[in-house]
PDB file of C-alpha atoms in Angstrom:
ATOM      1  CA  ALA A 264      76.418  88.565  79.786  1.00 72.00           C
ATOM      2  CA  GLN A 265      79.846  89.739  80.828  1.00 74.00           C
ATOM      3  CA  SER A 266      81.698  88.769  83.909  1.00 85.00           C
ATOM      4  CA  VAL A 267      85.167  89.330  85.479  1.00 91.00           C
ATOM      5  CA  THR A 268      87.125  86.974  87.710  1.00 93.00           C
ATOM      6  CA  GLN A 269      90.051  88.154  89.737  1.00 95.00           C
ATOM      7  CA  LEU A 270      91.819  85.049  90.710  1.00 90.00           C
ATOM      8  CA  ASP A 271      93.633  86.245  93.823  1.00 94.00           C
ATOM      9  CA  SER A 272      91.865  88.070  96.585  1.00 93.00           C
ATOM     10  CA  GLN A 273      95.169  89.049  98.162  1.00 96.00           C
ATOM     11  CA  VAL A 274      98.763  89.252  96.868  1.00 97.00           C
ATOM     12  CA  PRO A 275     101.581  89.933  99.359  1.00 97.00           C
ATOM     13  CA  VAL A 276     104.873  90.945  97.844  1.00 97.00           C
ATOM     14  CA  PHE A 277     108.101  92.535  99.025  1.00 97.00           C
ATOM     15  CA  GLU A 278     109.219  96.001  97.927  1.00 97.00           C
ATOM     16  CA  GLU A 279     110.992  96.132  94.576  1.00 97.00           C
ATOM     17  CA  ALA A 280     109.796  92.738  93.600  1.00 97.00           C
ATOM     18  CA  PRO A 281     107.715  92.263  90.441  1.00 97.00           C
ATOM     19  CA  VAL A 282     104.044  91.561  90.700  1.00 98.00           C
ATOM     20  CA  GLU A 283     101.242  90.244  88.481  1.00 97.00           C
ATOM     21  CA  LEU A 284      97.542  90.550  89.335  1.00 98.00           C
ATOM     22  CA  ARG A 285      95.381  88.228  87.373  1.00 97.00           C
ATOM     23  CA  CYS A 286      92.062  89.019  85.687  1.00 97.00           C
ATOM     24  CA  ASN A 287      89.980  86.833  83.391  1.00 96.00           C
ATOM     25  CA  TYR A 288      86.781  87.840  81.676  1.00 92.00           C
ATOM     26  CA  SER A 289      83.875  86.246  80.042  1.00 89.00           C
ATOM     27  CA  SER A 290      81.861  87.827  77.219  1.00 82.00           C
ATOM     28  CA  SER A 291      80.190  86.833  73.974  1.00 78.00           C
ATOM     29  CA  VAL A 292      80.934  90.183  72.322  1.00 79.00           C
ATOM     30  CA  SER A 293      83.970  92.463  71.980  1.00 81.00           C
ATOM     31  CA  VAL A 294      84.959  94.039  75.212  1.00 84.00           C
ATOM     32  CA  TYR A 295      86.810  97.007  76.609  1.00 89.00           C
ATOM     33  CA  LEU A 296      88.875  96.307  79.662  1.00 92.00           C
ATOM     34  CA  PHE A 297      90.093  98.484  82.581  1.00 93.00           C
ATOM     35  CA  TRP A 298      92.163  98.282  85.699  1.00 96.00           C
ATOM     36  CA  TYR A 299      91.301 100.728  88.546  1.00 94.00           C
ATOM     37  CA  VAL A 300      93.118 101.206  91.814  1.00 95.00           C
ATOM     38  CA  GLN A 301      91.518 102.108  95.150  1.00 91.00           C
ATOM     39  CA  TYR A 302      93.835 103.538  97.836  1.00 90.00           C
ATOM     40  CA  PRO A 303      92.633 103.388 101.466  1.00 85.00           C
ATOM     41  CA  ASN A 304      89.604 105.649 102.065  1.00 78.00           C
ATOM     42  CA  GLN A 305      89.637 106.970  98.519  1.00 82.00           C
ATOM     43  CA  GLY A 306      87.597 106.415  95.438  1.00 84.00           C
ATOM     44  CA  LEU A 307      88.795 104.434  92.454  1.00 88.00           C
ATOM     45  CA  GLN A 308      91.219 105.799  89.969  1.00 90.00           C
ATOM     46  CA  LEU A 309      91.841 104.580  86.466  1.00 91.00           C
ATOM     47  CA  LEU A 310      95.304 102.882  85.973  1.00 94.00           C
ATOM     48  CA  LEU A 311      94.860 101.838  82.366  1.00 94.00           C
ATOM     49  CA  LYS A 312      92.461 100.658  79.758  1.00 92.00           C
ATOM     50  CA  TYR A 313      92.365  98.501  76.636  1.00 92.00           C
ATOM     51  CA  LEU A 314      89.955  99.576  73.868  1.00 87.00           C
ATOM     52  CA  SER A 315      91.691  98.245  70.710  1.00 85.00           C
ATOM     53  CA  GLY A 316      95.099  98.107  68.981  1.00 87.00           C
ATOM     54  CA  SER A 317      98.179  97.075  70.708  1.00 90.00           C
ATOM     55  CA  THR A 318      97.548  94.306  73.252  1.00 91.00           C
ATOM     56  CA  LEU A 319     100.187  95.735  75.660  1.00 96.00           C
ATOM     57  CA  VAL A 320      98.826  98.769  77.450  1.00 95.00           C
ATOM     58  CA  LYS A 321     100.842 100.979  79.607  1.00 96.00           C
ATOM     59  CA  GLY A 322      99.223 102.958  82.455  1.00 94.00           C
ATOM     60  CA  ILE A 323     100.149 105.303  85.318  1.00 92.00           C
ATOM     61  CA  ASN A 324     102.600 104.580  88.061  1.00 92.00           C
ATOM     62  CA  GLY A 325     104.652 102.068  85.996  1.00 95.00           C
ATOM     63  CA  PHE A 326     101.826  99.570  85.585  1.00 97.00           C
ATOM     64  CA  GLU A 327     101.096  97.714  82.360  1.00 97.00           C
ATOM     65  CA  ALA A 328      98.610  95.063  81.278  1.00 97.00           C
ATOM     66  CA  GLU A 329      98.390  92.691  78.411  1.00 96.00           C
ATOM     67  CA  PHE A 330      95.110  91.758  76.647  1.00 94.00           C
ATOM     68  CA  ASN A 331      95.104  88.060  75.654  1.00 94.00           C
ATOM     69  CA  LYS A 332      91.966  87.379  73.608  1.00 91.00           C
ATOM     70  CA  SER A 333      92.614  83.612  73.309  1.00 92.00           C
ATOM     71  CA  GLN A 334      92.977  83.231  77.042  1.00 93.00           C
ATOM     72  CA  THR A 335      90.367  85.962  77.796  1.00 93.00           C
ATOM     73  CA  SER A 336      92.780  87.497  80.168  1.00 95.00           C
ATOM     74  CA  PHE A 337      93.944  91.010  81.162  1.00 97.00           C
ATOM     75  CA  HIS A 338      96.645  90.658  83.738  1.00 97.00           C
ATOM     76  CA  LEU A 339      98.178  93.635  85.366  1.00 98.00           C
ATOM     77  CA  ARG A 340     102.006  93.710  85.929  1.00 98.00           C
ATOM     78  CA  LYS A 341     104.615  95.945  87.467  1.00 98.00           C
ATOM     79  CA  PRO A 342     108.326  95.071  87.337  1.00 97.00           C
ATOM     80  CA  SER A 343     109.231  96.643  90.754  1.00 97.00           C
ATOM     81  CA  VAL A 344     106.604  97.625  93.324  1.00 97.00           C
ATOM     82  CA  HIS A 345     106.798 100.314  95.970  1.00 96.00           C
ATOM     83  CA  ILE A 346     105.214 100.462  99.429  1.00 96.00           C
ATOM     84  CA  SER A 347     102.941 103.157  98.015  1.00 95.00           C
ATOM     85  CA  ASP A 348     101.442 100.586  95.597  1.00 96.00           C
ATOM     86  CA  THR A 349      99.643  99.009  98.461  1.00 96.00           C
ATOM     87  CA  ALA A 350      95.945  99.246  97.581  1.00 96.00           C
ATOM     88  CA  GLU A 351      92.949  97.372  96.165  1.00 94.00           C
ATOM     89  CA  TYR A 352      93.060  96.697  92.468  1.00 96.00           C
ATOM     90  CA  PHE A 353      89.927  96.187  90.446  1.00 95.00           C
ATOM     91  CA  CYS A 354      89.583  94.731  86.915  1.00 95.00           C
ATOM     92  CA  ALA A 355      86.577  95.782  84.973  1.00 92.00           C
ATOM     93  CA  VAL A 356      84.910  95.195  81.591  1.00 89.00           C
ATOM     94  CA  THR A 357      82.327  96.810  79.452  1.00 85.00           C
ATOM     95  CA  PHE A 358      81.254  96.299  75.855  1.00 78.00           C
ATOM     96  CA  ALA A 359      80.560  98.528  72.808  1.00 69.00           C
ATOM     97  CA  GLY A 360      77.305 100.301  73.420  1.00 66.00           C
ATOM     98  CA  GLY A 361      77.433  99.588  77.098  1.00 59.00           C
ATOM     99  CA  TYR A 362      78.083 103.135  77.961  1.00 61.00           C
ATOM    100  CA  ASN A 363      80.011 103.206  81.157  1.00 63.00           C
ATOM    101  CA  LYS A 364      78.216 100.286  82.705  1.00 78.00           C
ATOM    102  CA  LEU A 365      81.429  98.772  84.029  1.00 84.00           C
ATOM    103  CA  ILE A 366      81.327  95.316  85.443  1.00 86.00           C
ATOM    104  CA  PHE A 367      83.894  94.950  88.119  1.00 90.00           C
ATOM    105  CA  GLY A 368      85.806  91.955  89.541  1.00 92.00           C
ATOM    106  CA  ALA A 369      85.925  91.405  93.231  1.00 91.00           C
ATOM    107  CA  GLY A 370      89.222  93.149  93.616  1.00 93.00           C
ATOM    108  CA  THR A 371      92.751  92.002  94.517  1.00 96.00           C
ATOM    109  CA  ARG A 372      94.383  93.456  97.638  1.00 96.00           C
ATOM    110  CA  LEU A 373      98.120  94.184  96.904  1.00 97.00           C
ATOM    111  CA  ALA A 374     100.186  94.360 100.078  1.00 97.00           C
ATOM    112  CA  VAL A 375     103.680  95.558  99.626  1.00 97.00           C
ATOM    113  CA  HIS A 376     106.011  94.846 102.481  1.00 96.00           C
ATOM    114  CA  PRO A 377     109.417  96.444 103.165  1.00 94.00           C
TER     115      PRO A 377
ATOM    116  CA  ASP B  48      89.487 121.169  95.142  1.00 61.00           C
ATOM    117  CA  THR B  49      87.819 117.704  95.227  1.00 69.00           C
ATOM    118  CA  ALA B  50      86.512 116.830  91.778  1.00 89.00           C
ATOM    119  CA  VAL B  51      83.728 114.428  92.928  1.00 93.00           C
ATOM    120  CA  SER B  52      82.574 114.982  96.411  1.00 94.00           C
ATOM    121  CA  GLN B  53      80.018 112.944  98.383  1.00 95.00           C
ATOM    122  CA  THR B  54      78.375 113.700 101.648  1.00 95.00           C
ATOM    123  CA  PRO B  55      78.228 112.346 104.189  1.00 96.00           C
ATOM    124  CA  LYS B  56      81.345 110.241 104.346  1.00 94.00           C
ATOM    125  CA  TYR B  57      79.750 108.009 107.083  1.00 95.00           C
ATOM    126  CA  LEU B  58      76.093 107.375 107.648  1.00 96.00           C
ATOM    127  CA  VAL B  59      74.811 105.257 110.474  1.00 97.00           C
ATOM    128  CA  THR B  60      71.034 104.787 110.790  1.00 96.00           C
ATOM    129  CA  GLN B  61      68.363 102.508 111.972  1.00 96.00           C
ATOM    130  CA  MET B  62      66.308 100.085 109.764  1.00 96.00           C
ATOM    131  CA  GLY B  63      63.211 101.673 108.403  1.00 96.00           C
ATOM    132  CA  ASN B  64      64.637 105.221 108.159  1.00 97.00           C
ATOM    133  CA  ASP B  65      64.869 107.221 104.957  1.00 97.00           C
ATOM    134  CA  LYS B  66      68.185 108.842 104.112  1.00 97.00           C
ATOM    135  CA  SER B  67      69.917 110.602 101.266  1.00 97.00           C
ATOM    136  CA  ILE B  68      73.453 110.757  99.977  1.00 97.00           C
ATOM    137  CA  LYS B  69      74.607 113.716  98.008  1.00 97.00           C
ATOM    138  CA  CYS B  70      77.116 113.935  95.255  1.00 97.00           C
ATOM    139  CA  GLU B  71      78.506 116.872  93.406  1.00 96.00           C
ATOM    140  CA  GLN B  72      81.124 117.173  90.675  1.00 96.00           C
ATOM    141  CA  ASN B  73      82.992 120.303  89.630  1.00 94.00           C
ATOM    142  CA  LEU B  74      84.525 118.848  86.504  1.00 93.00           C
ATOM    143  CA  GLY B  75      81.824 120.054  84.129  1.00 92.00           C
ATOM    144  CA  HIS B  76      81.007 116.468  83.223  1.00 91.00           C
ATOM    145  CA  ASP B  77      77.748 115.465  81.563  1.00 90.00           C
ATOM    146  CA  THR B  78      77.327 111.984  83.137  1.00 91.00           C
ATOM    147  CA  MET B  79      77.108 110.808  86.747  1.00 92.00           C
ATOM    148  CA  TYR B  80      76.767 107.359  88.339  1.00 92.00           C
ATOM    149  CA  TRP B  81      76.028 105.639  91.510  1.00 94.00           C
ATOM    150  CA  TYR B  82      77.892 102.341  92.325  1.00 93.00           C
ATOM    151  CA  LYS B  83      77.403 100.104  95.366  1.00 94.00           C
ATOM    152  CA  GLN B  84      80.308  98.275  96.876  1.00 91.00           C
ATOM    153  CA  ASP B  85      79.212  95.344  99.200  1.00 88.00           C
ATOM    154  CA  SER B  86      81.121  93.874 102.051  1.00 85.00           C
ATOM    155  CA  LYS B  87      82.963  91.513  99.661  1.00 81.00           C
ATOM    156  CA  LYS B  88      84.216  94.465  97.759  1.00 81.00           C
ATOM    157  CA  PHE B  89      82.053  93.851  94.720  1.00 84.00           C
ATOM    158  CA  LEU B  90      81.257  97.002  92.935  1.00 87.00           C
ATOM    159  CA  LYS B  91      77.993  97.162  90.953  1.00 89.00           C
ATOM    160  CA  ILE B  92      76.461  99.998  88.986  1.00 89.00           C
ATOM    161  CA  MET B  93      73.111 101.206  90.212  1.00 92.00           C
ATOM    162  CA  PHE B  94      72.230 104.282  88.076  1.00 90.00           C
ATOM    163  CA  SER B  95      73.637 106.680  85.582  1.00 88.00           C
ATOM    164  CA  TYR B  96      72.374 110.055  84.431  1.00 89.00           C
ATOM    165  CA  ASN B  97      73.520 111.969  81.395  1.00 87.00           C
ATOM    166  CA  ASN B  98      72.514 115.600  81.354  1.00 85.00           C
ATOM    167  CA  LYS B  99      69.813 114.891  83.927  1.00 82.00           C
ATOM    168  CA  GLU B 100      68.431 112.041  81.829  1.00 86.00           C
ATOM    169  CA  LEU B 101      68.411 108.516  83.378  1.00 87.00           C
ATOM    170  CA  ILE B 102      70.424 106.218  81.010  1.00 84.00           C
ATOM    171  CA  ILE B 103      71.280 103.272  83.267  1.00 81.00           C
ATOM    172  CA  ASN B 104      68.843 101.876  85.743  1.00 82.00           C
ATOM    173  CA  GLU B 105      69.961  98.543  87.056  1.00 83.00           C
ATOM    174  CA  THR B 106      67.758  96.184  88.956  1.00 76.00           C
ATOM    175  CA  VAL B 107      67.701  97.805  92.282  1.00 82.00           C
ATOM    176  CA  PRO B 108      64.799  97.995  94.766  1.00 88.00           C
ATOM    177  CA  ASN B 109      62.541 100.927  94.071  1.00 90.00           C
ATOM    178  CA  ARG B 110      63.321 102.143  97.581  1.00 94.00           C
ATOM    179  CA  PHE B 111      66.389 103.637  95.833  1.00 94.00           C
ATOM    180  CA  SER B 112      65.653 106.715  93.876  1.00 93.00           C
ATOM    181  CA  PRO B 113      68.238 108.884  92.202  1.00 93.00           C
ATOM    182  CA  LYS B 114      67.628 112.553  91.632  1.00 92.00           C
ATOM    183  CA  SER B 115      69.644 114.863  89.387  1.00 92.00           C
ATOM    184  CA  PRO B 116      68.640 118.530  89.880  1.00 91.00           C
ATOM    185  CA  ASP B 117      71.312 119.607  87.435  1.00 91.00           C
ATOM    186  CA  LYS B 118      74.205 117.895  85.684  1.00 89.00           C
ATOM    187  CA  ALA B 119      76.571 118.656  88.460  1.00 94.00           C
ATOM    188  CA  HIS B 120      74.630 116.887  91.127  1.00 95.00           C
ATOM    189  CA  LEU B 121      73.240 113.379  91.466  1.00 95.00           C
ATOM    190  CA  ASN B 122      71.685 112.458  94.828  1.00 96.00           C
ATOM    191  CA  LEU B 123      70.651 109.082  96.075  1.00 96.00           C
ATOM    192  CA  HIS B 124      67.562 108.765  98.233  1.00 96.00           C
ATOM    193  CA  ILE B 125      66.938 105.467 100.002  1.00 96.00           C
ATOM    194  CA  ASN B 126      63.483 104.769 101.669  1.00 96.00           C
ATOM    195  CA  SER B 127      62.824 102.282 104.388  1.00 96.00           C
ATOM    196  CA  LEU B 128      66.377 101.254 104.844  1.00 96.00           C
ATOM    197  CA  GLU B 129      67.198  97.583 105.319  1.00 96.00           C
ATOM    198  CA  LEU B 130      70.216  95.712 106.878  1.00 95.00           C
ATOM    199  CA  GLY B 131      71.248  94.597 103.358  1.00 93.00           C
ATOM    200  CA  ASP B 132      71.568  98.163 102.239  1.00 95.00           C
ATOM    201  CA  SER B 133      74.767  98.441 104.342  1.00 96.00           C
ATOM    202  CA  ALA B 134      77.560  99.072 101.900  1.00 95.00           C
ATOM    203  CA  VAL B 135      79.936 101.754 100.559  1.00 93.00           C
ATOM    204  CA  TYR B 136      78.180 103.884  97.873  1.00 95.00           C
ATOM    205  CA  PHE B 137      80.392 105.525  95.292  1.00 94.00           C
ATOM    206  CA  CYS B 138      79.437 108.416  93.122  1.00 95.00           C
ATOM    207  CA  ALA B 139      81.365 108.892  89.868  1.00 93.00           C
ATOM    208  CA  SER B 140      81.280 111.135  86.857  1.00 92.00           C
ATOM    209  CA  SER B 141      82.567 111.188  83.259  1.00 89.00           C
ATOM    210  CA  GLN B 142      82.621 113.704  80.420  1.00 87.00           C
ATOM    211  CA  GLY B 143      80.309 111.733  78.098  1.00 77.00           C
ATOM    212  CA  ARG B 144      78.314 108.568  78.148  1.00 72.00           C
ATOM    213  CA  GLY B 145      80.648 106.564  75.906  1.00 65.00           C
ATOM    214  CA  VAL B 146      83.445 104.484  77.429  1.00 60.00           C
ATOM    215  CA  THR B 147      86.006 104.717  74.597  1.00 60.00           C
ATOM    216  CA  ASN B 148      87.092 108.244  75.277  1.00 61.00           C
ATOM    217  CA  GLU B 149      86.043 108.625  78.865  1.00 70.00           C
ATOM    218  CA  LYS B 150      87.262 107.665  82.221  1.00 80.00           C
ATOM    219  CA  LEU B 151      85.327 107.677  85.433  1.00 85.00           C
ATOM    220  CA  PHE B 152      86.238 109.989  88.267  1.00 90.00           C
ATOM    221  CA  PHE B 153      85.109 108.538  91.571  1.00 91.00           C
ATOM    222  CA  GLY B 154      84.231 110.129  94.807  1.00 93.00           C
ATOM    223  CA  SER B 155      85.715 108.752  98.048  1.00 90.00           C
ATOM    224  CA  GLY B 156      82.627 106.890  99.046  1.00 92.00           C
ATOM    225  CA  THR B 157      79.796 106.926 101.627  1.00 95.00           C
ATOM    226  CA  GLN B 158      79.980 104.170 104.202  1.00 95.00           C
ATOM    227  CA  LEU B 159      76.305 103.356 105.035  1.00 96.00           C
ATOM    228  CA  SER B 160      75.652 101.196 108.099  1.00 96.00           C
ATOM    229  CA  VAL B 161      72.094 100.138 108.750  1.00 96.00           C
ATOM    230  CA  LEU B 162      71.549  98.857 112.381  1.00 95.00           C
TER     231      LEU B 162
END
């Protein structure tokens, strides 16, 4: 079975500072990995995904993530955050043949302060 | 235009009642989903339909019944509501049923509170 652990429930950061949101997964088969963002009172939006190929994946809004198979991690990073990045971020995993049965982590609340 | 729309946005009801949440997508997608987000923010898939065929049916009480009258609509009916059903329910859609080329488009959620 697959599972996802987001190590930080909340990450406070000042505007223009870099940020890393951590995600670790567990799976006995090859996985596909995703980061979704949820702004207040909205549904989730896809930030980026890793399916195969280059382990460094770039997404929207200046975010990127690196797939590390040996550490079973898929951490999300941004070199300089904005107030508008304040949101809940979800890491998710699925596997080949799993259709879109995404398994989500518990989320990390990113709070960007001026 | 909202791509995936759910109604109602808020639903407050008493235990034991039967209620429905409606979802419509105007993206022309073939696949629709229901996810449940509990009070700890955990998101868990409940159901998925592809062209009106049920393809994912997770272990949920049979009080929950999805209905897809056409591929643009996926409604969720809940019988005999219980306190533990209180959550945010998200509808989503995607063009196909495979994850490699698809992304999910989510609605803005329905906050269900059972009193």
